[in-house]
Coordinates of C-alpha atoms and ligand atoms in Angstrom, one line a residue:
M1 CA -20.2 56.6 -35.2
H2 CA -22.3 58.8 -37.4
V3 CA -22.1 61.7 -39.8
R4 CA -23.8 64.6 -38.1
R5 CA -23.4 67.1 -40.9
V6 CA -22.0 67.3 -44.4
E7 CA -21.3 70.4 -46.4
L8 CA -20.3 70.4 -50.0
T9 CA -19.0 73.3 -52.0
D10 CA -18.5 72.8 -55.8
F11 CA -18.4 69.0 -55.4
R12 CA -19.9 67.3 -58.5
S13 CA -23.3 68.7 -59.2
Y14 CA -23.5 70.7 -55.9
E15 CA -22.6 74.3 -55.9
R16 CA -23.3 74.5 -52.2
V17 CA -25.3 72.1 -50.0
A18 CA -25.5 71.3 -46.3
V19 CA -27.2 68.3 -44.9
D20 CA -27.8 67.5 -41.2
L21 CA -28.1 63.9 -40.4
D22 CA -29.2 61.8 -37.5
P23 CA -28.0 58.4 -36.3
G24 CA -30.2 55.6 -37.5
V25 CA -31.7 55.3 -41.0
S26 CA -31.8 58.2 -43.5
V27 CA -33.4 57.6 -46.9
L28 CA -32.3 59.9 -49.7
V29 CA -35.0 59.9 -52.5
G30 CA -34.5 61.6 -55.8
Q31 CA -34.9 61.0 -59.5
N32 CA -32.1 59.8 -61.6
G33 CA -29.2 62.2 -61.9
M34 CA -30.3 64.4 -59.0
G35 CA -27.2 64.0 -56.9
K36 CA -27.9 61.1 -54.5
T37 CA -24.8 59.2 -55.4
N38 CA -22.7 62.4 -55.4
L39 CA -23.6 62.9 -51.8
V40 CA -22.6 59.4 -50.6
E41 CA -19.5 59.6 -52.9
A42 CA -18.4 62.7 -50.9
L43 CA -18.7 60.8 -47.7
G44 CA -16.9 57.8 -49.2
Y45 CA -14.1 60.3 -50.2
V46 CA -13.8 61.4 -46.6
A47 CA -13.5 57.8 -45.5
T48 CA -11.0 56.6 -48.1
L49 CA -9.6 59.7 -49.9
D50 CA -10.8 58.1 -53.1
S51 CA -13.9 57.9 -55.2
H52 CA -15.7 54.7 -55.8
R53 CA -16.5 55.9 -59.3
V54 CA -13.5 57.7 -60.8
A55 CA -9.7 57.2 -60.6
T56 CA -8.9 60.9 -60.9
D57 CA -10.2 63.9 -59.0
A58 CA -11.2 66.2 -61.9
P59 CA -14.8 64.8 -62.3
L60 CA -15.3 65.5 -58.5
V61 CA -15.0 69.2 -59.0
R62 CA -18.1 71.0 -60.3
V63 CA -17.8 71.9 -63.9
G64 CA -16.6 75.5 -64.1
A65 CA -15.1 75.5 -60.5
S66 CA -11.4 75.1 -59.7
S67 CA -11.7 73.2 -56.5
A68 CA -14.2 71.3 -54.4
V69 CA -14.6 71.3 -50.6
I70 CA -16.1 68.6 -48.4
R71 CA -16.7 69.4 -44.7
C72 CA -17.9 66.6 -42.6
A73 CA -18.7 66.6 -38.9
I74 CA -18.5 63.1 -37.4
A75 CA -19.8 62.2 -34.0
H76 CA -18.2 59.3 -32.2
D77 CA -18.2 58.2 -28.6
G78 CA -19.6 61.6 -27.4
R79 CA -16.9 63.5 -29.3
E80 CA -17.0 65.3 -32.6
L81 CA -14.4 65.4 -35.3
L82 CA -14.5 68.0 -38.2
V83 CA -12.8 66.9 -41.4
E84 CA -12.3 69.4 -44.2
L85 CA -10.9 68.4 -47.5
E86 CA -10.1 70.6 -50.4
I87 CA -9.8 68.8 -53.7
V88 CA -7.8 70.5 -56.4
P89 CA -7.3 68.4 -59.5
G90 CA -3.7 67.8 -60.4
R91 CA -2.5 69.0 -57.0
A92 CA -2.3 67.4 -53.6
N93 CA -5.4 67.7 -51.6
R94 CA -5.4 69.9 -48.6
A95 CA -6.9 68.6 -45.4
R96 CA -7.8 70.0 -42.0
L97 CA -8.8 68.1 -38.9
N98 CA -10.7 70.1 -36.2
R99 CA -9.7 73.3 -38.1
S100 CA -6.0 72.6 -37.9
P101 CA -4.1 71.8 -41.1
V102 CA -2.6 68.3 -41.2
R103 CA 0.7 67.5 -42.8
R104 CA -0.7 64.8 -45.0
P105 CA -4.3 64.3 -46.1
R106 CA -4.0 60.6 -45.1
E107 CA -3.9 61.7 -41.4
V108 CA -7.7 62.2 -41.6
L109 CA -8.2 58.5 -42.5
G110 CA -9.9 56.8 -39.6
A111 CA -12.0 59.8 -38.7
L112 CA -14.9 58.5 -40.7
R113 CA -15.3 54.7 -41.0
M114 CA -17.8 54.0 -43.7
V115 CA -18.8 51.1 -45.8
L116 CA -20.4 52.0 -49.1
F117 CA -22.1 49.6 -51.4
A118 CA -22.9 51.0 -54.8
P119 CA -23.8 49.5 -58.2
E120 CA -20.2 50.0 -59.3
D121 CA -19.3 47.3 -56.9
L122 CA -20.2 44.7 -59.4
E123 CA -16.7 45.3 -60.6
L124 CA -15.4 43.8 -57.4
V125 CA -16.5 40.4 -58.8
R126 CA -16.4 41.1 -62.5
G127 CA -13.6 43.5 -62.8
D128 CA -9.8 43.4 -62.7
P129 CA -7.7 42.2 -59.8
S130 CA -7.0 45.9 -59.0
E131 CA -10.6 46.3 -57.8
R132 CA -10.2 43.5 -55.3
R133 CA -6.9 44.8 -54.1
R134 CA -8.4 48.2 -53.5
Y135 CA -11.2 46.6 -51.6
L136 CA -8.8 44.8 -49.4
D137 CA -6.5 47.7 -48.9
D138 CA -9.3 50.2 -48.2
L139 CA -10.6 47.9 -45.5
L140 CA -7.1 47.4 -44.1
V141 CA -6.8 51.1 -43.7
A142 CA -10.3 51.4 -42.2
R143 CA -9.4 48.9 -39.6
Q144 CA -5.9 50.1 -38.9
P145 CA -5.2 53.6 -40.4
R146 CA -1.5 53.1 -40.1
Y147 CA -1.8 50.9 -43.2
A148 CA -2.3 54.1 -45.2
G149 CA 1.4 54.7 -44.7
V150 CA 2.3 51.1 -45.5
R151 CA 0.3 51.3 -48.7
A152 CA 1.8 54.6 -49.8
D153 CA 5.4 53.4 -49.1
Y154 CA 4.8 50.3 -51.1
D155 CA 3.3 52.1 -54.0
R156 CA 6.2 54.5 -54.1
V157 CA 8.8 51.7 -54.1
V158 CA 7.0 49.9 -56.9
K159 CA 6.8 53.1 -58.9
Q160 CA 10.5 53.9 -58.5
R161 CA 11.6 50.4 -59.1
N162 CA 9.5 50.3 -62.2
A163 CA 11.0 53.6 -63.4
L164 CA 14.5 52.1 -62.9
L165 CA 13.6 48.9 -64.8
R166 CA 11.9 50.9 -67.5
T167 CA 14.8 53.2 -68.1
A168 CA 17.2 50.2 -68.3
Y169 CA 14.8 48.6 -70.8
L170 CA 14.7 51.7 -73.0
T171 CA 18.4 52.2 -72.8
R172 CA 18.9 48.6 -73.8
K173 CA 16.6 49.0 -76.7
V174 CA 18.7 51.8 -78.2
G175 CA 21.8 49.7 -77.8
G176 CA 23.1 50.8 -74.4
T177 CA 24.6 48.5 -71.8
R178 CA 22.4 47.1 -69.0
G179 CA 24.9 46.5 -66.1
Q180 CA 25.6 50.0 -64.8
D181 CA 22.1 51.4 -64.9
L182 CA 20.7 48.6 -62.8
S183 CA 23.3 48.9 -60.1
T184 CA 20.8 50.3 -57.5
L185 CA 18.2 47.5 -58.2
A186 CA 19.4 45.4 -55.2
V187 CA 18.5 48.3 -52.9
W188 CA 15.1 48.6 -54.4
D189 CA 14.6 44.8 -53.9
Q190 CA 15.2 45.3 -50.2
H191 CA 12.6 48.1 -50.0
L192 CA 10.1 46.2 -52.1
A193 CA 10.5 43.1 -50.0
Y194 CA 10.3 45.1 -46.7
H195 CA 7.2 47.1 -47.5
G196 CA 5.6 44.4 -49.7
A197 CA 5.8 41.9 -46.8
E198 CA 4.2 44.3 -44.4
L199 CA 1.3 44.9 -46.8
L200 CA 1.0 41.3 -47.7
A201 CA 0.9 40.2 -44.0
G202 CA -1.9 42.7 -43.4
R203 CA -3.9 41.4 -46.4
L204 CA -3.5 37.8 -45.5
E205 CA -4.7 38.4 -42.0
L206 CA -7.6 40.4 -43.3
A207 CA -8.6 37.9 -46.0
A208 CA -8.7 35.2 -43.3
A209 CA -10.7 37.3 -40.9
L210 CA -13.2 38.2 -43.6
G211 CA -13.9 34.7 -44.7
P212 CA -16.6 33.7 -42.1
H213 CA -18.3 37.2 -42.4
L214 CA -18.5 36.8 -46.1
T215 CA -20.1 33.4 -46.1
K216 CA -22.6 34.6 -43.5
A217 CA -23.4 37.7 -45.5
Y218 CA -23.8 35.9 -48.8
D219 CA -26.1 33.4 -47.2
A220 CA -28.1 36.1 -45.6
V221 CA -28.7 38.2 -48.8
A222 CA -28.9 35.4 -51.4
A223 CA -30.2 32.6 -49.3
G224 CA -27.4 30.9 -51.1
R225 CA -27.5 27.5 -52.5
S226 CA -23.8 27.5 -52.4
A227 CA -21.3 29.0 -50.0
A228 CA -19.4 32.2 -50.9
V229 CA -15.7 31.7 -50.2
I230 CA -12.7 34.0 -50.6
G231 CA -9.0 33.3 -50.6
Y232 CA -5.9 35.4 -51.1
A233 CA -4.3 34.5 -54.4
S234 CA -0.6 35.4 -54.5
R235 CA 1.9 34.5 -57.1
L236 CA 4.3 33.8 -54.3
G237 CA 2.6 30.5 -53.6
E238 CA -0.5 28.7 -52.4
S239 CA -0.2 28.7 -48.7
L240 CA 1.8 31.6 -47.3
P241 CA 3.2 32.2 -43.9
T242 CA 1.6 35.1 -42.0
D243 CA 4.9 36.1 -40.5
R244 CA 6.2 39.3 -41.9
S245 CA 9.9 38.4 -42.0
A246 CA 9.2 35.0 -43.6
L247 CA 7.2 36.8 -46.3
E248 CA 10.0 39.2 -46.8
A249 CA 12.4 36.4 -47.4
M250 CA 10.0 34.8 -49.9
I251 CA 9.6 38.0 -51.8
L252 CA 13.4 38.4 -52.0
E253 CA 13.8 34.9 -53.2
S254 CA 11.1 35.3 -55.8
L255 CA 12.7 38.6 -57.0
A256 CA 16.0 36.7 -57.5
E257 CA 14.2 34.1 -59.5
R258 CA 12.3 36.5 -61.7
R259 CA 15.2 39.0 -62.2
A260 CA 15.8 38.1 -65.8
A261 CA 12.1 38.3 -66.7
E262 CA 11.8 41.6 -64.9
I263 CA 14.8 43.1 -66.8
E264 CA 13.4 41.6 -70.0
R265 CA 9.9 43.2 -69.5
G266 CA 11.1 46.4 -67.8
T267 CA 8.7 46.1 -64.9
T268 CA 8.2 44.7 -61.4
L269 CA 6.7 41.2 -61.6
V270 CA 6.9 40.2 -57.9
G271 CA 5.0 41.6 -55.0
P272 CA 1.5 42.2 -53.6
H273 CA 0.6 44.7 -56.4
R274 CA 0.3 41.6 -58.6
D275 CA -2.0 39.7 -56.3
D276 CA -5.7 39.0 -56.3
L277 CA -8.6 37.8 -54.1
S278 CA -10.1 34.6 -55.4
L279 CA -13.8 34.4 -55.2
Q280 CA -15.8 31.2 -55.3
L281 CA -19.3 30.1 -55.0
G282 CA -19.1 26.5 -53.8
E283 CA -16.6 24.8 -56.0
L284 CA -16.8 27.3 -58.8
P285 CA -14.9 30.5 -59.3
T286 CA -17.3 33.5 -59.8
K287 CA -15.4 34.6 -62.8
G288 CA -16.9 32.9 -65.9
Y289 CA -19.5 31.0 -63.8
A290 CA -21.6 33.2 -61.6
S291 CA -24.8 34.6 -62.9
H292 CA -25.5 38.3 -62.9
G293 CA -27.6 38.0 -59.7
E294 CA -25.0 35.8 -58.0
S295 CA -22.2 38.2 -58.9
W296 CA -24.2 41.2 -57.6
S297 CA -25.1 39.4 -54.4
F298 CA -21.4 38.4 -54.0
A299 CA -20.4 42.0 -54.3
L300 CA -23.0 43.1 -51.8
A301 CA -21.8 40.3 -49.5
L302 CA -18.2 41.6 -49.7
R303 CA -19.3 45.0 -48.5
L304 CA -21.5 43.6 -45.8
A305 CA -18.7 41.4 -44.7
A306 CA -16.4 44.4 -44.4
Y307 CA -19.1 46.2 -42.4
D308 CA -19.6 43.2 -40.1
L309 CA -15.9 42.8 -39.6
L310 CA -15.4 46.5 -38.7
R311 CA -18.3 46.1 -36.3
S312 CA -16.8 43.0 -34.7
D313 CA -13.6 45.1 -34.1
G314 CA -15.9 47.4 -32.1
I315 CA -15.9 50.3 -34.6
E316 CA -19.5 50.7 -35.7
P317 CA -19.0 52.2 -39.1
V318 CA -21.5 54.2 -41.1
L319 CA -23.2 52.1 -43.8
A320 CA -24.4 53.5 -47.1
L321 CA -26.4 51.5 -49.6
D322 CA -26.6 53.3 -52.9
D323 CA -29.4 52.1 -55.2
V324 CA -29.5 48.6 -53.7
F325 CA -33.1 47.8 -53.1
A326 CA -34.2 48.3 -56.7
E327 CA -32.1 45.3 -57.7
L328 CA -33.7 42.9 -55.2
D329 CA -36.9 41.0 -55.1
T330 CA -39.3 41.5 -52.1
D331 CA -37.9 38.6 -50.1
R332 CA -34.3 39.7 -50.5
R333 CA -35.2 43.3 -49.7
E334 CA -36.6 42.1 -46.4
R335 CA -33.6 40.0 -45.6
L336 CA -31.2 42.8 -46.3
A337 CA -33.3 45.3 -44.3
A338 CA -33.3 42.9 -41.3
L339 CA -29.5 42.6 -41.6
V340 CA -28.7 46.3 -41.6
S341 CA -31.6 48.0 -39.8
D342 CA -29.7 48.3 -36.5
A343 CA -26.7 50.1 -38.1
A344 CA -25.5 53.1 -36.0
Q345 CA -26.1 55.1 -39.2
L346 CA -27.5 53.8 -42.4
L347 CA -27.8 56.0 -45.5
V348 CA -30.0 54.5 -48.3
T349 CA -30.5 56.1 -51.7
C350 CA -33.3 55.3 -54.1
A351 CA -35.2 56.7 -57.0
V352 CA -38.5 55.0 -56.0
P353 CA -39.2 55.1 -52.3
E354 CA -41.5 52.1 -52.5
D355 CA -38.5 49.9 -53.2
V356 CA -37.2 50.5 -49.7
P357 CA -38.8 48.0 -47.2
A358 CA -41.1 49.5 -44.6
G359 CA -38.9 48.1 -41.9
L360 CA -36.3 50.8 -42.8
R361 CA -38.2 53.7 -41.5
G362 CA -36.2 56.8 -40.7
A363 CA -35.6 60.3 -41.8
R364 CA -36.4 61.0 -45.4
Y365 CA -34.7 63.5 -47.6
D366 CA -35.6 64.7 -51.0
V367 CA -32.7 65.2 -53.4
G368 CA -33.7 67.7 -56.1
T369 CA -31.6 69.9 -58.4
G370 CA -28.7 71.0 -56.3
A371 CA -30.6 70.8 -53.0
V372 CA -31.2 68.2 -50.3
T373 CA -34.3 68.8 -48.1
R374 CA -35.4 66.8 -45.1
V375 CA -39.1 66.0 -45.5
S376 CA -39.8 63.7 -42.5
Ligands
ATP1 N1 -18.1 67.6 -61.9 C1 -19.5 67.7 -62.2 N2 -20.0 69.0 -62.4 C2 -21.3 69.2 -62.6 N3 -22.2 68.2 -62.6 C3 -21.7 66.9 -62.4 C4 -20.4 66.7 -62.2 N4 -20.2 65.3 -62.0 C5 -21.5 64.8 -62.1 N5 -22.4 65.8 -62.4 C6 -23.8 65.6 -62.5 O1 -24.3 64.9 -61.4 C7 -25.4 64.1 -61.8 C8 -25.3 62.7 -61.3 O2 -25.5 62.8 -60.0 P1 -25.6 61.4 -59.2 O3 -24.8 60.3 -59.8 O4 -25.5 61.7 -57.8 O5 -27.1 61.0 -59.5 P2 -28.1 60.1 -58.8 O6 -29.1 60.9 -58.1 O7 -27.3 59.1 -58.0 O8 -28.8 59.3 -60.0 P3 -29.2 57.8 -60.2 O9 -30.5 57.6 -59.6 O10 -29.3 57.7 -61.7 O11 -28.1 57.0 -59.6 C9 -25.4 64.1 -63.3 O12 -26.5 64.9 -63.8 C10 -24.1 64.6 -63.7 O13 -24.1 65.3 -64.9
MG2 MG1 -26.9 57.1 -58.2

């Protein structure tokens, strides 16, 4: 798969830009702040409906404009898909696929499969569990787009269940009774267990499938002295069944056990929204032990593992490496280049072109103020 053309209108710093791309390697060169990351961020948005840099849409719209549009033509298996997204902060996005409006923007997920590694990904290792859950869930959706629905259903149930618990909590605080306002909680327990088990089963299967790809990727980029290992860390228990209905029963049981605590705290304490991915180098957890370089290599390995896994599914995703080579010594640059040079499409951004190994020859684009120009 490859992005054949991307057009941005009022996206980030771009008033209007159109970039035609070829399969193979494209290197985007530009000084700091010129819009290299903005461009790959737009593609990432098409792939995940989310930005790797910000949680809300407002910063994605050019200052002074009211909405942003991303149009992206994706070539795959001799066919072409045109995805158009309009981002209007505070409102639902509008999406079109091959010029026809779709009912929900998430119906365009799967059209572009892309793995993006960016400096912000250090947070995958250093940041909150939510970063790692998002990593897993985005990959789940990239592999099987139907998980976008599973994820949305689960999020909705948690939100509504939390609202119920919160209202009861607040009512109780002002001296009301607790019994009647929680009468629908049992129904929400069923929904939470049902959708939670589906999401959890997907994540468990994914974490297991990723393991060998991660170890291999870390070894390749870091020439690791220790092996990189991931595990799925759930509060439900250490070793979980992969069977969906067994997980559903476990969630229901755990909900019954934690009921008093949930009512006391006014929030949902059970379910995959509380889980994490445990990351280890050899015997040691990365958190609190890994050096900066090790953490960075681990984050890169997580992305490369995702890329490798998608490839092994037969999908051939687009790979984008934002500002990666500047962080690496010559030896590691060469290793990484060897690993990714045969990507169906590889987008590399850099401020200093000499940082990109000679092995990664391809098209070169200059990114200047508001414009992207192909120079070779
Ligand atoms: N919503 C927006 N409206 C206008 N300009 C914006 C908006 N969001 C970001 N910018 C501008 O875009 C520029 C950042 O672009 P980007 O992050 O793509 O730079 P870059 O080329 O990747 O730089 P670096 O090499 O430092 O990573 C900044 O100058 C920023 O002020
Ligand atoms: Mg950048």
